[in-house]
XYZ file of N, CA and C in Angstrom:
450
model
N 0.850 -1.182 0.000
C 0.000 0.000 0.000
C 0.892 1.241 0.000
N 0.309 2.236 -0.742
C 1.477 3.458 -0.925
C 0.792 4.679 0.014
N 1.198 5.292 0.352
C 0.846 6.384 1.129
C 0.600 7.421 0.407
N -0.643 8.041 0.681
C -1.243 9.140 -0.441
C -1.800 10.293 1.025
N -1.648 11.470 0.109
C -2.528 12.576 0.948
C -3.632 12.586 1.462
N -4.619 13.198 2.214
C -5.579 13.068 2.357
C -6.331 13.461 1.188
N -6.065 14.398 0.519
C -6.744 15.190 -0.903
C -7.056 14.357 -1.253
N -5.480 13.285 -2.015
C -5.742 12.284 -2.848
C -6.898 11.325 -2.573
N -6.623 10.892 -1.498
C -7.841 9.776 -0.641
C -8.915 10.296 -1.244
N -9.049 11.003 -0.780
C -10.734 12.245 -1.350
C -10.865 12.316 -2.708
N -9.971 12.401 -3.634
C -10.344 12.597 -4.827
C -10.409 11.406 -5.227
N -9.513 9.967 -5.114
C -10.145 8.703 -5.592
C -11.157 8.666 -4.740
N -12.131 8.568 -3.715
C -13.386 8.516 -3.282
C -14.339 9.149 -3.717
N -14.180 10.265 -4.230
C -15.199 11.056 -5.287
C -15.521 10.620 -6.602
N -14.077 9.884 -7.019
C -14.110 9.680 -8.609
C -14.768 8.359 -8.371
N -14.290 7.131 -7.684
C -15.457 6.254 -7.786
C -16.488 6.133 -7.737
N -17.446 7.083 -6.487
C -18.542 7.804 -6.350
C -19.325 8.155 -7.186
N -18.849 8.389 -8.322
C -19.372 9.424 -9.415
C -19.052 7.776 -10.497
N -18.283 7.288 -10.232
C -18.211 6.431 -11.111
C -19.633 5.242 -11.059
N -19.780 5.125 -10.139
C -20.097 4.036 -9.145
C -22.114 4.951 -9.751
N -21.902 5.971 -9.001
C -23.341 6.998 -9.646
C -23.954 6.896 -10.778
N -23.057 7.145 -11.927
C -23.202 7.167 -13.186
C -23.664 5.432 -13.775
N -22.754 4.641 -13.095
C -23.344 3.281 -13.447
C -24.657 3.443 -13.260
N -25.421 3.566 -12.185
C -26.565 3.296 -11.818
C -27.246 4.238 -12.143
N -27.168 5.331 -13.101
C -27.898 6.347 -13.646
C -28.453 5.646 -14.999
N -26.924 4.830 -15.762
C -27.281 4.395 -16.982
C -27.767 2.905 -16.937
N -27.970 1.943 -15.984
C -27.911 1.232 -15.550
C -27.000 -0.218 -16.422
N -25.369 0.462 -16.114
C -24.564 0.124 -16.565
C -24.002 -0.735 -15.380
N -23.106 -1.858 -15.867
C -21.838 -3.181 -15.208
C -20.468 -1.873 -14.757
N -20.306 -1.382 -13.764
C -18.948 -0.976 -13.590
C -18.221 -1.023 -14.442
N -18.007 -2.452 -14.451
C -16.831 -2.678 -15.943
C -16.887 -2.169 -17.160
N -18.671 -1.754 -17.277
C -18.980 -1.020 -18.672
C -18.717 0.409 -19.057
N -18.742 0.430 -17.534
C -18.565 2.393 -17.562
C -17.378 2.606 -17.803
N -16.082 2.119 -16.596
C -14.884 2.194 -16.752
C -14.196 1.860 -18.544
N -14.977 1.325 -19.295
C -14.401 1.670 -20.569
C -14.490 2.485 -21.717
N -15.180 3.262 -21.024
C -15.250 4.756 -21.814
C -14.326 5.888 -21.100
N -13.245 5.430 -20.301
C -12.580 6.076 -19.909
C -11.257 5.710 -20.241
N -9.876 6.560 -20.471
C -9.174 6.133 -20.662
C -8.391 6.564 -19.373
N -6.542 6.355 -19.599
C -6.618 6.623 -18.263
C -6.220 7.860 -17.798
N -6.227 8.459 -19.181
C -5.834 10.227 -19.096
C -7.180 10.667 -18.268
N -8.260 10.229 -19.003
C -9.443 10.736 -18.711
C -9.260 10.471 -16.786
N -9.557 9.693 -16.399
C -8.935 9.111 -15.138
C -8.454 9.947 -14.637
N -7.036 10.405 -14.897
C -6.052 11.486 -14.260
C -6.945 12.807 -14.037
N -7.744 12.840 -15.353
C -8.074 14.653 -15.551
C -9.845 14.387 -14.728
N -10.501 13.236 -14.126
C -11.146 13.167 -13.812
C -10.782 13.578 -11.591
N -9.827 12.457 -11.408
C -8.785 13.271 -10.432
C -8.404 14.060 -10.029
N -7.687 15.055 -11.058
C -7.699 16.472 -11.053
C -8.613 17.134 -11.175
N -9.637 17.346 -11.414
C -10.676 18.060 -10.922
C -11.735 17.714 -9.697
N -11.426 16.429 -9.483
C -12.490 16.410 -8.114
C -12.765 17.186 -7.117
N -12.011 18.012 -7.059
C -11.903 18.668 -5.860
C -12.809 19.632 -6.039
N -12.863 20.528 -7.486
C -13.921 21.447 -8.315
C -15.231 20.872 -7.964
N -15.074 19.324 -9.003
C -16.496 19.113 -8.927
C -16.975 18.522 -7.337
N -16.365 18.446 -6.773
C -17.245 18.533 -5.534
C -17.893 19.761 -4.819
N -17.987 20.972 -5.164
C -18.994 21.692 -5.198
C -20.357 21.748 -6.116
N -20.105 20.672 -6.936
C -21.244 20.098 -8.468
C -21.834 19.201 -7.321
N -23.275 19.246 -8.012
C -24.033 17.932 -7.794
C -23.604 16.758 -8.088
N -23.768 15.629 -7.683
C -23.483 14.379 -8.878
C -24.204 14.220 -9.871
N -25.321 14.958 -10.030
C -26.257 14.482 -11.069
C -26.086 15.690 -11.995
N -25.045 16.233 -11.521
C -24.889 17.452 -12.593
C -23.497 16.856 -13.726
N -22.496 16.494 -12.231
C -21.016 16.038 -13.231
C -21.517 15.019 -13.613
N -22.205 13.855 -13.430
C -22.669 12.501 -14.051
C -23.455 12.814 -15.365
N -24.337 14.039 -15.487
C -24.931 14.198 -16.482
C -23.754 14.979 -17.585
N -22.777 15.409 -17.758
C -21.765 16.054 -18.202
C -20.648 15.079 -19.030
N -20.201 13.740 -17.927
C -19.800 12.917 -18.040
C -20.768 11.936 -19.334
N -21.583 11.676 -18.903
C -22.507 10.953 -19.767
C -22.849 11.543 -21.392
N -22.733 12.630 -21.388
C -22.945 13.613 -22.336
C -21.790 13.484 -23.404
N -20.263 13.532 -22.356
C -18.955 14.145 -23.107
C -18.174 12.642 -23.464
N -18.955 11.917 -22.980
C -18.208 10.239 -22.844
C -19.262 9.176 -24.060
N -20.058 10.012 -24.443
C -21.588 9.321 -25.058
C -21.902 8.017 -24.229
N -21.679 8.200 -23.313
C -22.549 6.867 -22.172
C -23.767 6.070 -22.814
N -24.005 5.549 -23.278
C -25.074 4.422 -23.262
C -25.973 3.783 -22.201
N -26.886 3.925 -22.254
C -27.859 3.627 -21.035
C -27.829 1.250 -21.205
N -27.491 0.812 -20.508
C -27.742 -0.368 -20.432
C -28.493 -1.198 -19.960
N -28.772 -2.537 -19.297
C -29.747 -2.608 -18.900
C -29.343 -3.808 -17.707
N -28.284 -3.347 -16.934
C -28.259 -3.970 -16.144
C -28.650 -2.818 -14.661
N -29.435 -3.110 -13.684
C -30.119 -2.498 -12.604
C -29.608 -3.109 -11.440
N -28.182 -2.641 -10.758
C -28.355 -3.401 -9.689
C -28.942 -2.861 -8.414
N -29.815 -1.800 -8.300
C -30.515 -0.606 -7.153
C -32.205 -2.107 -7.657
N -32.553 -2.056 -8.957
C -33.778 -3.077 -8.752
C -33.980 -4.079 -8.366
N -32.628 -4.710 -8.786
C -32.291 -6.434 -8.461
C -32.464 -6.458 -6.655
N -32.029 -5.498 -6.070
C -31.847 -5.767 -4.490
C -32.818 -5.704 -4.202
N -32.676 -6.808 -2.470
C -33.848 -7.217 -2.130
C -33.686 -6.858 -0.801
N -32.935 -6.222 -0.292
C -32.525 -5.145 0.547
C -32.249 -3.642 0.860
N -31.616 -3.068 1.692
C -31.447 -1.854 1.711
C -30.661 -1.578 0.712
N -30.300 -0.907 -0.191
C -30.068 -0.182 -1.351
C -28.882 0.594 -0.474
N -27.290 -0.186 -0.868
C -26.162 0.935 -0.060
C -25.932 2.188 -1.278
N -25.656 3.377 -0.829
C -25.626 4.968 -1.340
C -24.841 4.281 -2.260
N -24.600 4.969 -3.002
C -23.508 5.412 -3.842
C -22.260 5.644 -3.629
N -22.052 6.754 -2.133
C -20.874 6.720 -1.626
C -20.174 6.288 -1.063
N -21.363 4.823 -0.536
C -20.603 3.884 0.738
C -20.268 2.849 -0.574
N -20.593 2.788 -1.711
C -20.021 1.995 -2.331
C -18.604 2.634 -3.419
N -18.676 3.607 -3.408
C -17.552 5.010 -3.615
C -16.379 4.632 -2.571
N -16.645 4.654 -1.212
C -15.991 4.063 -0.157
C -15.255 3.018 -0.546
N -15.966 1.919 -0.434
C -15.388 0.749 -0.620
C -13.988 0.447 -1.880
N -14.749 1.001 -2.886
C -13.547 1.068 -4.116
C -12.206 2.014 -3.562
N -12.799 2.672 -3.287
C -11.504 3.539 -2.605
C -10.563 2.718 -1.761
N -11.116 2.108 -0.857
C -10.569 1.418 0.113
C -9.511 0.146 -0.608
N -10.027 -0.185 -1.636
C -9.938 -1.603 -2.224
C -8.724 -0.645 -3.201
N -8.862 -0.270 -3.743
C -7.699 0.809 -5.162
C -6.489 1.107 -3.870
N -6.942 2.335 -2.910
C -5.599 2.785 -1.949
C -4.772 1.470 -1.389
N -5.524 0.034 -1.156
C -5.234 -0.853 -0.881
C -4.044 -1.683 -1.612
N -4.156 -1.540 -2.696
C -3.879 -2.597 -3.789
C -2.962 -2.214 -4.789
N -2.689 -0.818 -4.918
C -1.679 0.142 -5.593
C -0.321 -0.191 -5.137
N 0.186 -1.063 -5.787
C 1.960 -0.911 -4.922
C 2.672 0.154 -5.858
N 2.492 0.787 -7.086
C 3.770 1.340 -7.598
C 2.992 3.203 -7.922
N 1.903 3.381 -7.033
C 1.351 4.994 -7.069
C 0.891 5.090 -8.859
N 0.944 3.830 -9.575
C -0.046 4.474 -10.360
C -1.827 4.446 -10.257
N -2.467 5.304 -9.602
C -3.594 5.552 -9.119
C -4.860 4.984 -10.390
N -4.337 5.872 -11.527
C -5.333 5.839 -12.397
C -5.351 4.327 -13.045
N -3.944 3.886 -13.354
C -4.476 2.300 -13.637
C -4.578 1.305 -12.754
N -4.198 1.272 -11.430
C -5.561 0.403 -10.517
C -6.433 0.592 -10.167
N -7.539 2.198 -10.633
C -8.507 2.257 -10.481
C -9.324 1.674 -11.550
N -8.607 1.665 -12.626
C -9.232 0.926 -14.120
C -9.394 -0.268 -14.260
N -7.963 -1.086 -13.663
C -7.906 -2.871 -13.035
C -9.170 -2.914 -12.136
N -9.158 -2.049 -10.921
C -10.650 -2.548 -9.706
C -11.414 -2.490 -10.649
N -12.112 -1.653 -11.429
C -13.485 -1.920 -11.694
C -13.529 -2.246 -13.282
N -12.600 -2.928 -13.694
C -12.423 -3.961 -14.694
C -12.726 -5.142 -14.274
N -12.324 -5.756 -13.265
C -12.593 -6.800 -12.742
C -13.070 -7.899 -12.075
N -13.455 -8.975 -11.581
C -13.864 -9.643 -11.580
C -14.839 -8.951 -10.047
N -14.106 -8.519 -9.055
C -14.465 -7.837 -7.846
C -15.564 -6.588 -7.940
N -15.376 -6.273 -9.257
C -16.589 -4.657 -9.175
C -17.882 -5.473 -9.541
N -18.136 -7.070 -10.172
C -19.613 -7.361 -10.550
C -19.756 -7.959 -8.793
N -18.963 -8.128 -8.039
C -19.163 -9.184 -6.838
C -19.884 -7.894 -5.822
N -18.938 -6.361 -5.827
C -19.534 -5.580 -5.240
C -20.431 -5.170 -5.561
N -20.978 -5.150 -7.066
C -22.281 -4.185 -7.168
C -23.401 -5.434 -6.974
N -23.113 -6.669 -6.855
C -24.472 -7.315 -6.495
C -24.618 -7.135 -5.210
N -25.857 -6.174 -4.449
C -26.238 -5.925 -3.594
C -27.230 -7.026 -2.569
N -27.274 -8.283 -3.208
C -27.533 -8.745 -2.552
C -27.125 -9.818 -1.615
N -25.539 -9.840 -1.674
C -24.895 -10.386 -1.149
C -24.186 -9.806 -0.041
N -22.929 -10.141 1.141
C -22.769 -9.411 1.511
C -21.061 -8.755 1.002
N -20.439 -9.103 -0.113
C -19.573 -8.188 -0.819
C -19.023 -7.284 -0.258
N -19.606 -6.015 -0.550
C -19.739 -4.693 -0.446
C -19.412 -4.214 1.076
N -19.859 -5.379 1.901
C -19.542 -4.529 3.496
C -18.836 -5.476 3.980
N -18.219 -6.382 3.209
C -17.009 -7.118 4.026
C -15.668 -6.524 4.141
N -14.970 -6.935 5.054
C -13.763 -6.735 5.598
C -12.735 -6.055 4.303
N -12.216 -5.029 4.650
C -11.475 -4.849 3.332
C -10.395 -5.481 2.955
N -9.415 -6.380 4.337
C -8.552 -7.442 3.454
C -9.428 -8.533 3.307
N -10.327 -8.910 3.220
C -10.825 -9.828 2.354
C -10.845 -9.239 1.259
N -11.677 -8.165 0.826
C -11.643 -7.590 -0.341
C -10.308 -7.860 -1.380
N -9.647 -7.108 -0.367
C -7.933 -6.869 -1.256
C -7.321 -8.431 -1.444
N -7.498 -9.137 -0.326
C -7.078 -10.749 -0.785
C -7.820 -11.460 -1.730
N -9.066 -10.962 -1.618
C -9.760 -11.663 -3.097
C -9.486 -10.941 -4.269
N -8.942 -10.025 -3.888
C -8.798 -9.349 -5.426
C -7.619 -9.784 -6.119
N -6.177 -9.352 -4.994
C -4.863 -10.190 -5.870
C -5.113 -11.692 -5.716
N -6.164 -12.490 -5.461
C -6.135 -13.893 -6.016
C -7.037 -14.111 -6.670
N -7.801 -12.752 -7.409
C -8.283 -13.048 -8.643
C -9.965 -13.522 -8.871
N -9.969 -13.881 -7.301
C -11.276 -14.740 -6.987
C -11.612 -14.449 -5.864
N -12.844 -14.737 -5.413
C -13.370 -14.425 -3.765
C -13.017 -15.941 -3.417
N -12.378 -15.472 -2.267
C -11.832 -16.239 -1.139
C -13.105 -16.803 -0.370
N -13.260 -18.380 -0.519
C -14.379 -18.534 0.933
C -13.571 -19.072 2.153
């Protein structure tokens, strides 16, 4: 794990947030969204968090969606649940936790592209499991082995 600022912390927690938002606006797979991004976009999404956190999310998500031509899809994981419905930001959280985790060489923007490329962002967004609010080295151990650990 590399040691980052607090800013930084904050700005990957915003950018997943918004990432994480926008899925469920278009009712897009994580993995689907993250590929309309490259990883410049990434960086320059980073660098401005700090701005757009005086924005709504439904303002930068609608901007994003606009400047990225987002595609609306048809995966729903806010309908599929058969439970409490976690925010947006506690699942913003979690990626954060799981990326600051898992970064050994400070490149930020491409293990934020690996997390939610992978096999771990369809395990967290199914809400009806418990994923999402487990332990974060479980998280991070299921992630560098590729697979969830039982």
């Amino acid at each position: 794990m590399i040691q980052l600022s607090p800013e930084k912390i904050n700005d990957i927690y915003y950018v997943c947030s918004l990432l994480e938002f926008t899925a469920r606006k278009t009712k897009n797979k994580r993995c689907d969204i993250i590929k309309y991004f490259t990883k410049s976009d990434i960086s320059r999404q980073l660098r401005i968090a700090q701005v757009n956190h005086c924005l709504s999310f439904e303002q930068v998500s609608d901007e994003l969606i606009e400047q990225y031509e987002i595609k609306d899809g048809e995966y729903d994981s806010v309908a599929e649940c058969k439970y409490t419905v976690p925010s947006y930001l506690s699942i913003g959280s979690v990626y954060q936790t799981l990326i600051t985790d898992v970064c050994e060489d400070g490149d930020i923007e491409q293990t934020l592209i690996d997390v939610f490329s992978s096999f771990i962002s369809d395990e967290i967004s199914y809400f009806n499991s418990n994923v999402y609010y487990s332990n974060p080295d479980y998280l991070r151990c299921s992630y560098l082995e590729g697979e969830m650990l039982s």
